[in-house]
Coordinates of C-alpha atoms in Angstrom, one line a residue:
Chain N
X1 CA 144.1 -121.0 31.1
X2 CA 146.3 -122.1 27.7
X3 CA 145.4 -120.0 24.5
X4 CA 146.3 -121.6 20.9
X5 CA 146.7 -119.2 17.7
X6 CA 147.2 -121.3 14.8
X7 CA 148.8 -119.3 11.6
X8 CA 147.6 -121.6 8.5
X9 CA 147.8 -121.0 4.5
X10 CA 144.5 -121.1 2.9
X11 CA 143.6 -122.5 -0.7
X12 CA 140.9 -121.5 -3.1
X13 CA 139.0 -125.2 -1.8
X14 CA 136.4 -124.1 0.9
X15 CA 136.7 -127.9 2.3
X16 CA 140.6 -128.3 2.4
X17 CA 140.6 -125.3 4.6
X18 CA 137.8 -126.3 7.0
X19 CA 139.4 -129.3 7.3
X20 CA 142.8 -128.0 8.1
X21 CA 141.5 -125.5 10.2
X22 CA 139.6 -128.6 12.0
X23 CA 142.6 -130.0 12.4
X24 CA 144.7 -127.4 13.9
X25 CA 141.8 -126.8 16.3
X26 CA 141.6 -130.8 17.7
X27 CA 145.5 -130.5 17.6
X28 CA 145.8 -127.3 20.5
X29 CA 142.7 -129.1 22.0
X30 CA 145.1 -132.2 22.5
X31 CA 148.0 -129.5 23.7
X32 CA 145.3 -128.3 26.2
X33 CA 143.9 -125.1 24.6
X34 CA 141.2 -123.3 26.3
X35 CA 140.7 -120.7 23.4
X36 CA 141.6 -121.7 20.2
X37 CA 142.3 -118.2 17.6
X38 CA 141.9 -119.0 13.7
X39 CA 143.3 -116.5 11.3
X40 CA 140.3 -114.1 9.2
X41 CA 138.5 -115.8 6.8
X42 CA 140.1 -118.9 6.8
X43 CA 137.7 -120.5 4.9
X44 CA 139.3 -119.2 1.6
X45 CA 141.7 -116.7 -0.3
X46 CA 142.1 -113.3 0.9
X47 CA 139.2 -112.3 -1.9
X48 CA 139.3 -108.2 -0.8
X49 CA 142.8 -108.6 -2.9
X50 CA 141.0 -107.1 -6.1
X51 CA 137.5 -106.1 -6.9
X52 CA 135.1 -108.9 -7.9
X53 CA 131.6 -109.1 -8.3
X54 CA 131.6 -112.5 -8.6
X55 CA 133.1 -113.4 -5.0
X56 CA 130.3 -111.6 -3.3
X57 CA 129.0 -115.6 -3.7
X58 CA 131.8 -116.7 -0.8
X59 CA 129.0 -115.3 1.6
X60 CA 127.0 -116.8 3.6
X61 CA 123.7 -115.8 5.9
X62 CA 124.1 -117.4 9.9
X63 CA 121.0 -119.3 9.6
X64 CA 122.1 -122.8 7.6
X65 CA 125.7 -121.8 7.0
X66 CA 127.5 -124.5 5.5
X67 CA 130.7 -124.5 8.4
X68 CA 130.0 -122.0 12.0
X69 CA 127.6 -125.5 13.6
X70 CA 130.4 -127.7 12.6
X71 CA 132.6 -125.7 14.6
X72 CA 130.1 -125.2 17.2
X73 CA 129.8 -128.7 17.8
X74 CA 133.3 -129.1 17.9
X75 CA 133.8 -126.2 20.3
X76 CA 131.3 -128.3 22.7
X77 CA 133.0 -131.5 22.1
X78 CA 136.8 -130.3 23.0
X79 CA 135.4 -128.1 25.7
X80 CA 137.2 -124.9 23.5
X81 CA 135.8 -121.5 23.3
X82 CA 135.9 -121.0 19.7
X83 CA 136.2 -116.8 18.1
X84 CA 135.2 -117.8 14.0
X85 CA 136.0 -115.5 11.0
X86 CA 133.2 -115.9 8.2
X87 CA 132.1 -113.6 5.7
X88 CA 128.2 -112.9 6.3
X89 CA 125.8 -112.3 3.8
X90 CA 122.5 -110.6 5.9
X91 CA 120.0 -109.3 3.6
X92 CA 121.7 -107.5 1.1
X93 CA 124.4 -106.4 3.2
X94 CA 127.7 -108.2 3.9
X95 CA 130.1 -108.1 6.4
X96 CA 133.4 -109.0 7.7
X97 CA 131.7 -111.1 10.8
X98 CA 132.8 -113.1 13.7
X99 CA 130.8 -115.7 15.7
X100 CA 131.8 -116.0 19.5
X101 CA 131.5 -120.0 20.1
X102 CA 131.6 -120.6 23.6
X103 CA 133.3 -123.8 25.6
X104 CA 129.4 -125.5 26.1
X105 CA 129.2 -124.8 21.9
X106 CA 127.0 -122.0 22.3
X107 CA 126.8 -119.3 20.1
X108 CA 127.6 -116.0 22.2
X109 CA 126.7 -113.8 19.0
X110 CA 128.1 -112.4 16.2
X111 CA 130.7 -109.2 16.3
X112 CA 131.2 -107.5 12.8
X113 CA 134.2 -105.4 11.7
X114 CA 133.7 -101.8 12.9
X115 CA 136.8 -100.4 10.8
X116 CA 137.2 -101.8 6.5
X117 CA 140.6 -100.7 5.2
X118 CA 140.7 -99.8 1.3
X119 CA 144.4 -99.6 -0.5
X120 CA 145.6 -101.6 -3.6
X121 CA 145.6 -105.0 -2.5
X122 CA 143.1 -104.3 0.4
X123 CA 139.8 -103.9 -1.3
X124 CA 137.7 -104.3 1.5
X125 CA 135.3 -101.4 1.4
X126 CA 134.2 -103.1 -1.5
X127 CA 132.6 -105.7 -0.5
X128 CA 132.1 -105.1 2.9
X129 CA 129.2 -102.8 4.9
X130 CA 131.4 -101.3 8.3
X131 CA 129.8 -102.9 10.9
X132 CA 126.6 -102.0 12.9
X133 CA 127.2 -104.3 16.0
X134 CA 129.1 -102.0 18.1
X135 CA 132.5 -103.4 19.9
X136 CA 131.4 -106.5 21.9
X137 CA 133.3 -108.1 24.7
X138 CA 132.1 -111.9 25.5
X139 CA 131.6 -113.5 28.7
X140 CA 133.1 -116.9 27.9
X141 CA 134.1 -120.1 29.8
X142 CA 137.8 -118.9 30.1
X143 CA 137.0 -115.3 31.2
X144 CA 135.8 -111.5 29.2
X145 CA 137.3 -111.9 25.6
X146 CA 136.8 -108.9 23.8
X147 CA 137.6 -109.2 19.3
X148 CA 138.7 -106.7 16.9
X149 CA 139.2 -108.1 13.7
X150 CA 142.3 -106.9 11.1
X151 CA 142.0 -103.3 10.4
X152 CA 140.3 -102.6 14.0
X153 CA 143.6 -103.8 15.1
X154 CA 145.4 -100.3 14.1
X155 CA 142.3 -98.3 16.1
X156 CA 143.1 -97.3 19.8
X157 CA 139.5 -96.6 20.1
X158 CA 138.3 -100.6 19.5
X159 CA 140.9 -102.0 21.8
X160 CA 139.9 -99.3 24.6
X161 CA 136.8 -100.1 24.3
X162 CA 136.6 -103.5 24.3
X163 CA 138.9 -103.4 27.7
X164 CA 136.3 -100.9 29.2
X165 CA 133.4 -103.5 28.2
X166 CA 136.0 -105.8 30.5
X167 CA 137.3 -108.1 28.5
X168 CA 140.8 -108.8 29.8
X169 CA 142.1 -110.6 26.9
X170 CA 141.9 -109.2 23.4
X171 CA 141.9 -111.2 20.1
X172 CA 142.5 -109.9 16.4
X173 CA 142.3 -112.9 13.8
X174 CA 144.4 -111.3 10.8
X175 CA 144.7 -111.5 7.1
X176 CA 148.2 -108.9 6.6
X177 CA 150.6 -109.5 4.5
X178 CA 152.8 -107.7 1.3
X179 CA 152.3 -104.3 0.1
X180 CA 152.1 -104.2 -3.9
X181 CA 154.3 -101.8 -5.6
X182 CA 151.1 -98.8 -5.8
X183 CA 151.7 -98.3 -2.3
X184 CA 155.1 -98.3 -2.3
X185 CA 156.2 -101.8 -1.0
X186 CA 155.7 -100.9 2.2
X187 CA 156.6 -103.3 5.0
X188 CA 154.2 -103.0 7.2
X189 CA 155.0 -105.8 9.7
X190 CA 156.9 -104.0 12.3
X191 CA 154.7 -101.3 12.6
X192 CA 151.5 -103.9 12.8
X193 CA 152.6 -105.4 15.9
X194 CA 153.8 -102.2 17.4
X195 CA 150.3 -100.6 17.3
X196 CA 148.9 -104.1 19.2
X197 CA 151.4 -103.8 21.8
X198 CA 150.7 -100.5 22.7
X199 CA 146.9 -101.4 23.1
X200 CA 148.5 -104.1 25.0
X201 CA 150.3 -102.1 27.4
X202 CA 147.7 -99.0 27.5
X203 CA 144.8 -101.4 28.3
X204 CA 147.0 -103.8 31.0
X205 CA 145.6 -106.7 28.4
X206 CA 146.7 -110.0 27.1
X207 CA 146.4 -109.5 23.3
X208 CA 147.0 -112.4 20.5
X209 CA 147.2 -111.8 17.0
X210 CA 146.6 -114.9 14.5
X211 CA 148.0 -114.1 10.7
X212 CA 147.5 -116.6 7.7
X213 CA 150.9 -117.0 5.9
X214 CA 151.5 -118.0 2.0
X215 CA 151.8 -116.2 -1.4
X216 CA 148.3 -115.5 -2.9
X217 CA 148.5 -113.7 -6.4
X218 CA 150.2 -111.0 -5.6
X219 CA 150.7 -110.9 -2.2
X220 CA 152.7 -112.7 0.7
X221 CA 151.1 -112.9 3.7
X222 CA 153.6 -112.5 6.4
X223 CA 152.8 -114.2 9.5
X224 CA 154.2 -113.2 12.2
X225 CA 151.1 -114.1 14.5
X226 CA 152.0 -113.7 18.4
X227 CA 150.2 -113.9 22.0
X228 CA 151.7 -111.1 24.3
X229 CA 150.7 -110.4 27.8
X230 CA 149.5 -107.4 29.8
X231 CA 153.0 -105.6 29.7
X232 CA 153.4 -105.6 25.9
X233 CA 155.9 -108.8 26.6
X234 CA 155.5 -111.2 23.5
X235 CA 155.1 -114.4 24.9
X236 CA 154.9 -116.8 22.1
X237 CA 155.5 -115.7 18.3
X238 CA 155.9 -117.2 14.8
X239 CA 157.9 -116.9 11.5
X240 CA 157.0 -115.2 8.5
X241 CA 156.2 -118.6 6.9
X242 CA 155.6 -121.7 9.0
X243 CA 152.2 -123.2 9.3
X244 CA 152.0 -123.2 13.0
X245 CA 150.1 -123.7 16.5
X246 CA 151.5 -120.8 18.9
X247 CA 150.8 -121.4 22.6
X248 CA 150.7 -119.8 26.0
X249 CA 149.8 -119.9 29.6
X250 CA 147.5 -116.4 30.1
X251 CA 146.0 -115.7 33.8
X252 CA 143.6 -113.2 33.2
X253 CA 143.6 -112.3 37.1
X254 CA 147.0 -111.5 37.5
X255 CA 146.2 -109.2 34.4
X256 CA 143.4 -107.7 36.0
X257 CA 144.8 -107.2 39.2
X258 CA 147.6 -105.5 37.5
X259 CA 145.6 -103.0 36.0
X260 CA 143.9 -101.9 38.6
X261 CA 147.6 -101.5 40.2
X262 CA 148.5 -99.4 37.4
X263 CA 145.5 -97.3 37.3
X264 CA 144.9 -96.1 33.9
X265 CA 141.4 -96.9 34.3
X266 CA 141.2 -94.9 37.6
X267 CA 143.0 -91.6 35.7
X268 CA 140.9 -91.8 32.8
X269 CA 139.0 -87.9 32.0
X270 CA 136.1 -88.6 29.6
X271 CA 135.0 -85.1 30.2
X272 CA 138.3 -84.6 28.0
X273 CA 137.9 -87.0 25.3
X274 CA 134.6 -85.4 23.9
X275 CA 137.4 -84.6 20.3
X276 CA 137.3 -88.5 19.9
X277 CA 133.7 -88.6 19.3
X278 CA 134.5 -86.3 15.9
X279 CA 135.8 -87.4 12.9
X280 CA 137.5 -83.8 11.8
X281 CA 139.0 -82.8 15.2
X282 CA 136.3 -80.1 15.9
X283 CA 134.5 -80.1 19.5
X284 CA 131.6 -81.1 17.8
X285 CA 130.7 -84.2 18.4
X286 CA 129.3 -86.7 15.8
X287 CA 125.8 -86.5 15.7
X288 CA 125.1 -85.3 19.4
X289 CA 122.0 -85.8 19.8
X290 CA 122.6 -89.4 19.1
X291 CA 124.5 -89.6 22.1
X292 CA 121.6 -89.4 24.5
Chain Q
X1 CA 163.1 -79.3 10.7
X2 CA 165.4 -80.6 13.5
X3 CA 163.9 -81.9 16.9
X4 CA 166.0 -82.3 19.8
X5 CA 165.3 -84.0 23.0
X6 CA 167.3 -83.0 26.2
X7 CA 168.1 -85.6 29.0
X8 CA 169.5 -84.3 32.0
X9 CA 170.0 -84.8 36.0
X10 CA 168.4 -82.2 38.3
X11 CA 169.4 -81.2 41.7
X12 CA 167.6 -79.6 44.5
X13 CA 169.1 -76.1 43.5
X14 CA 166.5 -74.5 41.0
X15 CA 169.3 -71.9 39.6
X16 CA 171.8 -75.0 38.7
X17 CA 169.1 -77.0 36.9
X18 CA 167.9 -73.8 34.8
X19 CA 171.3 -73.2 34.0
X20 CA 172.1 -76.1 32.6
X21 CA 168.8 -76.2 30.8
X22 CA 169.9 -73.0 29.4
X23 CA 173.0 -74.8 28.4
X24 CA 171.3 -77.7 26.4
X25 CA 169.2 -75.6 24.7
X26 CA 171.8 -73.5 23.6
X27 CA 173.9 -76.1 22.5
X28 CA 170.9 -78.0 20.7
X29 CA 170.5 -74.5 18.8
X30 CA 174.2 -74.6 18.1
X31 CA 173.6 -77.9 16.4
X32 CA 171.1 -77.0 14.3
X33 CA 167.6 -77.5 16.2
X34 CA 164.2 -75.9 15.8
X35 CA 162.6 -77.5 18.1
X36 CA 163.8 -78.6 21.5
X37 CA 162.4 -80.5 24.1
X38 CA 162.8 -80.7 27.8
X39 CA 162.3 -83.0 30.6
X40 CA 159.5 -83.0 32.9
X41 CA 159.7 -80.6 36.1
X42 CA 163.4 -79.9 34.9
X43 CA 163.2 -76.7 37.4
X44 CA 164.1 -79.1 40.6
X45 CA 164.5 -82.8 42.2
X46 CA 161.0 -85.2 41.2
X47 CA 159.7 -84.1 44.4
X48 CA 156.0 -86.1 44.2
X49 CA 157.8 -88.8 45.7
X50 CA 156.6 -88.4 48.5
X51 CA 153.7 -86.2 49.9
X52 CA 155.4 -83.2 51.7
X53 CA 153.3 -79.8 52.2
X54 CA 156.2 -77.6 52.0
X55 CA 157.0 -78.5 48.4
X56 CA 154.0 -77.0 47.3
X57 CA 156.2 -74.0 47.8
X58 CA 157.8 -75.0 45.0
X59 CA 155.1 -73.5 42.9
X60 CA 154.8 -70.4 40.8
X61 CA 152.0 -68.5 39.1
X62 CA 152.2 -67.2 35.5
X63 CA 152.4 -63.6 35.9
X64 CA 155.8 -63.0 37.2
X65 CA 156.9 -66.5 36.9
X66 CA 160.6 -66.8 37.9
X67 CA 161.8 -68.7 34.5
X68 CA 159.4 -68.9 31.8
X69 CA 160.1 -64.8 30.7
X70 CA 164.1 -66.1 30.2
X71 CA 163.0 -69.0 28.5
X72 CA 160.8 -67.0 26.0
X73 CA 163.5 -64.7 25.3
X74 CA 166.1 -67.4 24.7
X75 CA 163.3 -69.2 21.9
X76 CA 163.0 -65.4 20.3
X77 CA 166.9 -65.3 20.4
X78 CA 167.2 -68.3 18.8
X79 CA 164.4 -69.0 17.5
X80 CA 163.9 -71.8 18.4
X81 CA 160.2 -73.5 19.2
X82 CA 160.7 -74.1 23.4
X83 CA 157.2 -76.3 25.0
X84 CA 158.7 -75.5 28.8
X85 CA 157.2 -77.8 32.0
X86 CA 156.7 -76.0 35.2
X87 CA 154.9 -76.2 38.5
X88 CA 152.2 -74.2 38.3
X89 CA 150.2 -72.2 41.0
X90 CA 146.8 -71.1 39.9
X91 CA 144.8 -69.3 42.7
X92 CA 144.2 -72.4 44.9
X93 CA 145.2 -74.6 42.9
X94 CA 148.4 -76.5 41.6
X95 CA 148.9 -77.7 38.1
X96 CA 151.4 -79.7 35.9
X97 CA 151.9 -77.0 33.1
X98 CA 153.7 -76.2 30.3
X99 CA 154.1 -73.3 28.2
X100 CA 154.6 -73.3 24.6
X101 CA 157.0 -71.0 23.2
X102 CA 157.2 -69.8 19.6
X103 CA 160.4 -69.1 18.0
X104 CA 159.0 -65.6 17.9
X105 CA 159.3 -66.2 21.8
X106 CA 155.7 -65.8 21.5
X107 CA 153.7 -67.6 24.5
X108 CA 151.5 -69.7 22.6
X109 CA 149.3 -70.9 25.7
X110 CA 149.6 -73.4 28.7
X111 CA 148.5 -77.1 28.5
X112 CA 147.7 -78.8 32.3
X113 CA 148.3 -82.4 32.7
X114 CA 145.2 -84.2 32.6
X115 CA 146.0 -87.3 33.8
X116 CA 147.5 -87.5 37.4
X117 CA 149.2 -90.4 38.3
X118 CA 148.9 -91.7 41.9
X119 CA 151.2 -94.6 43.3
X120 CA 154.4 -95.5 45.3
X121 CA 156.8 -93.0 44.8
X122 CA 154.6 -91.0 42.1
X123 CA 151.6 -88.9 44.6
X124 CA 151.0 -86.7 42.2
X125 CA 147.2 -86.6 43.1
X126 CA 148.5 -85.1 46.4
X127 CA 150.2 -81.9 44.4
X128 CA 148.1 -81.4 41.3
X129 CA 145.0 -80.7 40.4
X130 CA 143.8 -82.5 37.4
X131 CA 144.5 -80.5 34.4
X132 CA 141.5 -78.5 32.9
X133 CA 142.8 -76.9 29.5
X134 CA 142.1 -80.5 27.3
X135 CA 144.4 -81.5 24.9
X136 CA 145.9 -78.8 22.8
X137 CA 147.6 -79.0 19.4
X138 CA 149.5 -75.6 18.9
X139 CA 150.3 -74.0 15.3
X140 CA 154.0 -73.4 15.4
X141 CA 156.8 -72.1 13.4
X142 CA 157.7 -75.8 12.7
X143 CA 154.1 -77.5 12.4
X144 CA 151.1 -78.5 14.3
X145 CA 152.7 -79.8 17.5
X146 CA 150.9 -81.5 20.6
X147 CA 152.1 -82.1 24.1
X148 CA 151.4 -84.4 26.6
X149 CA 152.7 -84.7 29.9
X150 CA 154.4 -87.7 31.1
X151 CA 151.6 -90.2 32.7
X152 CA 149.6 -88.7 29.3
X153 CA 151.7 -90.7 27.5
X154 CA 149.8 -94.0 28.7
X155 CA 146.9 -93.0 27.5
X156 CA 145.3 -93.2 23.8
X157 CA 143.3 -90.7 24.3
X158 CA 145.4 -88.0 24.5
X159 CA 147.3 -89.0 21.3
X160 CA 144.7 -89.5 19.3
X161 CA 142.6 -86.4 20.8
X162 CA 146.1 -84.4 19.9
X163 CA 146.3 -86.1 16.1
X164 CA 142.6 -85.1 15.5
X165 CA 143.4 -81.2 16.5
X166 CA 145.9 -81.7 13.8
X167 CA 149.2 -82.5 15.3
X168 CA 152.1 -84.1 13.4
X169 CA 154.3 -84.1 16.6
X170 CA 153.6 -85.9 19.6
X171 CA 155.7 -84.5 22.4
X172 CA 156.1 -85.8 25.9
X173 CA 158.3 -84.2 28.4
X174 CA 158.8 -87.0 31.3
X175 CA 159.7 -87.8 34.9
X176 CA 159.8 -91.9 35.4
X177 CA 162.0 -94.5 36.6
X178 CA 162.2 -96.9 38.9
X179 CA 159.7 -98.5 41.1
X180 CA 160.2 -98.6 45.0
X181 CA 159.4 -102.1 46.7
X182 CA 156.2 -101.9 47.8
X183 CA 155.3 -101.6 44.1
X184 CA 157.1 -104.8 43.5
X185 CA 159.9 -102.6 41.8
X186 CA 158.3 -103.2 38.6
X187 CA 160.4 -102.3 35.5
X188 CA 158.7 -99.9 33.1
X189 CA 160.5 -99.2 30.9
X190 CA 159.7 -101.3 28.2
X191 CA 156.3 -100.7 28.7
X192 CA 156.6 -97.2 28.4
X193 CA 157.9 -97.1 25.1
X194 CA 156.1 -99.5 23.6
X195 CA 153.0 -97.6 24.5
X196 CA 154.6 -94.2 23.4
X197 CA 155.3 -96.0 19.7
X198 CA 151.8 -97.6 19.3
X199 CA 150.7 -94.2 19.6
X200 CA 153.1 -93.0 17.1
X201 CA 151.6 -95.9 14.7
X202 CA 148.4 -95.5 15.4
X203 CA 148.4 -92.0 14.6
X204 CA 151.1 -91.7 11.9
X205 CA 152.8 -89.3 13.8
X206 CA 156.9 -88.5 14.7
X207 CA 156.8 -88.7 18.8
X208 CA 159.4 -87.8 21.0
X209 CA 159.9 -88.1 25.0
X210 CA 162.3 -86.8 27.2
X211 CA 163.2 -88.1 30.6
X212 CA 165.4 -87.9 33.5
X213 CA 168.5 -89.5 34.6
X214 CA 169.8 -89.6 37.9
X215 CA 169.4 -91.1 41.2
X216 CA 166.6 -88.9 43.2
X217 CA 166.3 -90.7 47.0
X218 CA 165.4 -94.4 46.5
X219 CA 164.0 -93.6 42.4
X220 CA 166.4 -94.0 39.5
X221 CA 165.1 -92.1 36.5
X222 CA 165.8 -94.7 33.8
X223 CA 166.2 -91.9 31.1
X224 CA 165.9 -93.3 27.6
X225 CA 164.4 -90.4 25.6
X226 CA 164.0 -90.9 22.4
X227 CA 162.0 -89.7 18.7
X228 CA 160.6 -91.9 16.9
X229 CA 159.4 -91.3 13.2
X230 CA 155.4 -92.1 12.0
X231 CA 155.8 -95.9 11.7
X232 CA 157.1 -96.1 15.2
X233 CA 160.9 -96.6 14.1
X234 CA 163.0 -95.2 16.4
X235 CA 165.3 -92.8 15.0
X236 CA 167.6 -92.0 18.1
X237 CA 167.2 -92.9 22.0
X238 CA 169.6 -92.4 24.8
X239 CA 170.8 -94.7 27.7
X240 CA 169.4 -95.3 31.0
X241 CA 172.4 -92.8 32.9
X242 CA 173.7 -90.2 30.2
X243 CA 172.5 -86.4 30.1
X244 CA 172.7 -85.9 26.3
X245 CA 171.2 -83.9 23.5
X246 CA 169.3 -86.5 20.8
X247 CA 168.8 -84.7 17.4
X248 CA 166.9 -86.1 14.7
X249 CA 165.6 -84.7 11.1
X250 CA 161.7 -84.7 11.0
X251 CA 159.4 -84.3 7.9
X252 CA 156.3 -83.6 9.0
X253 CA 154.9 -83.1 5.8
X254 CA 156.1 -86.8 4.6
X255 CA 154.3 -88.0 7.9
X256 CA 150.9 -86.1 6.5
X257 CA 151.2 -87.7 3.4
X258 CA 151.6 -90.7 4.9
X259 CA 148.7 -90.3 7.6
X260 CA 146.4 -89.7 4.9
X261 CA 147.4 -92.6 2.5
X262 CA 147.2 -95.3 5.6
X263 CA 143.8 -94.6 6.1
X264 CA 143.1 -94.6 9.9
X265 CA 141.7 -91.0 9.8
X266 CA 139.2 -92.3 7.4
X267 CA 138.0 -95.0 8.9
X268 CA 137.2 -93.9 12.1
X269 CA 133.5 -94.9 13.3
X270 CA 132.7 -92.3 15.9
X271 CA 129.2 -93.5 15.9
X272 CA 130.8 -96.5 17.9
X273 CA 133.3 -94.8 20.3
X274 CA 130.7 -94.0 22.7
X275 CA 132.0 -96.3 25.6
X276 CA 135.0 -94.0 25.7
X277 CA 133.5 -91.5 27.0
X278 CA 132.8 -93.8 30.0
X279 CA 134.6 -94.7 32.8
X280 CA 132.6 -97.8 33.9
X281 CA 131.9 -99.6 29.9
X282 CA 128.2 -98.6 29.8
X283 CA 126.4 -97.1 27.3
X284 CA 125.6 -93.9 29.3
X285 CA 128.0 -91.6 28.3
X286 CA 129.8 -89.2 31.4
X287 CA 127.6 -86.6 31.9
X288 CA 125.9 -86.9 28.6
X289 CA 124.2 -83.0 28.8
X290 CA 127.7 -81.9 28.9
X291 CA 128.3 -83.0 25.2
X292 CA 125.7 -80.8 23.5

């Protein structure tokens, strides 16, 4: 099966990115995508850049949002399983959400962001609940695709578990870019795709990453989106800059054949791996009796 | 403080190879190191290649062990910190140890492998029993430093399970290289890394693994130790064929700093990790009575 990742610069006009987004998706459709990725929360600005009460309004519940059927229908139309970023308003909670649109336009369900990153320029605790769906891996027309979105991308723990839910392919749409000068300028670009890689590898999965690109305020948004395969091997990648559609072949039984070759889910010691469950290291885990 | 990582050749004489481990600590010393790092089974030859019942011969308890007492007195000369692989015989059964050594030459405790490879030219399962210590993160007279053991370093778990005991240091003593045919003489090596410095990301920590050169029978130990800083930038590595001594300055306290300022150790949902401590994706965890 092909898999598209489109990297795309967003405006503060809700409509000129749907319909650029719309594009992109019918232009890998016509290149023979299966799985289209868009970039996180493409429908706008990166908003979590500073604190503001007033873009809380950029949300919007599932039931009669204004874009997620438009893409459904077009998911069914170009026969494209469809992964789409939105930010969710759901009573008086909001979340960093992601609707799973399968090839037949069905909805598979909604996955929303487990891990929410706060640092100057990265105000996302702000705005957004951490999210109470668990890790989800989809059964989908092309095969198990499991989603982490941004910040669960630098988590072991989400890409390990979305492999053991099955998926064979994992997917993080991105919004990453420039450090501002409070946090030291850091370049964080290397060290992003390092830490996908390695889930990559550890997890014998095809992985793709899609980034939005473009200065916004203060920050640059640096690309860089890439598919790689079950071996950490980056397949297709892009610039810090470009507006582009990234594409590659992935067989997601040659991955899972490998990976059962390579055994790391045959050597696996949960009995071991109780530490993980705790937040400060001790053997006790969070909230036992939860566990049951 | 000053890590160094030792690549060397073995033979099949066990008085040679201690020897010149003797050597390369005491020339790492010399150069300024207070930390030093061994290979993997540095004692003899890689001898799980194949599955031979006379090599578990090669095994030694503990008490009385025929090495481990120099090497402790050699870390108290020098004081030097000294984690030391060895094949370990337990009662009945067979381990993948190593000892940690103080620069007091203080024993601090043995860690057992907990993952066990099995494959072509790798039967470990046929040797050693899985480990049953669990991770350990040892306080030592350079830091909080915790070990893996070679097929360890595929795994997640153990990193992050040895970051949540506290460690600043990920350390990996290693045995891999090449592939025989019948595994399609797959090349690791890329893979390996990678997956070494997504832990190292992942957990803001400096990592370091050292490996084996030499031919051994039909393997080729592809070498290639290196340390790698908390970002995952490598700050020295061999070549696939040298024995060498890397050296490389490490600030383990910059790496806290830097831990704590990232974030990932705050944004950790343990609530959600439950699937990890599955080996089949449910929801039931592995013997859930066992974590209360």
């Amino acid at each position: 099966m092909k898999l598209a990742v489109v990297q795309m610069s967003m405006s503060s006009e809700l409509q000129d990115n749907l319909e650029k987004a719309v594009d992109r998706v019918r232009t890998a459709a016509d290149q023979g995508a299966n799985l289209i990725l868009l970039p996180e929360l493409f429908e706008g600005l990166y908003f979590p850049q500073q604190q503001r009460e007033e873009r809380f309004q950029l949300s919007h519940p599932v039931s009669g949002h204004p874009f997620l059927g438009r893409f459904a229908e077009m998911a069914r139309e170009l026969k494209v399983v469809l992964p789409v970023s939105f930010f969710e308003r759901a009573g008086q909670a909001h979340y960093n959400s992601l609707q799973m649109i399968d090839a037949s336009g069905e909805a598979l369900g909604c996955y929303r962001k487990t891990h929410i990153p706060d640092g100057p320029g990265y105000q996302e605790k702000y705005y957004f609940n951490p999210g109470d769906t668990g890790f989800r891996t989809w059964s989908t027309a092309v095969g198990a695709v499991g989603v982490g979105i941004c910040w669960d991308q630098w988590f072991p723990e989400c890409a390990r578990a979305l492999a053991l839910l099955g998926a064979d392919l994992l997917l993080y749409p991105t919004a990453i870019g420039s450090e501002p000068p409070e946090a030291d300028s850091l370049d964080t670009r290397a060290m992003w795709q390092r830490a996908m890689l390695g889930h990559a590898v550890c997890n014998s999965c095809y992985l793709a990453a899609a980034n939005r690109v473009g200065q916004e305020g203060e920050a640059r948004f640096y690309g860089h989106s890439f598919i790689a395969d079950f071996r950490g091997e980056i397949l297709a990648e892009a610039d810090d800059h470009s507006e582009t559609i990234l594409q590659a072949e992935v067989d997601l039984e040659l991955a899972r054949s490998f990976r059962a070759g390579m055994g790391f889910f045959r050597d696996r010691r949960p009995e071991h791996y109780r530490t993980l469950l705790t937040l400060d290291g001790t053997t006790r885990p969070w909230k036992a009796t939860e566990l049951l």
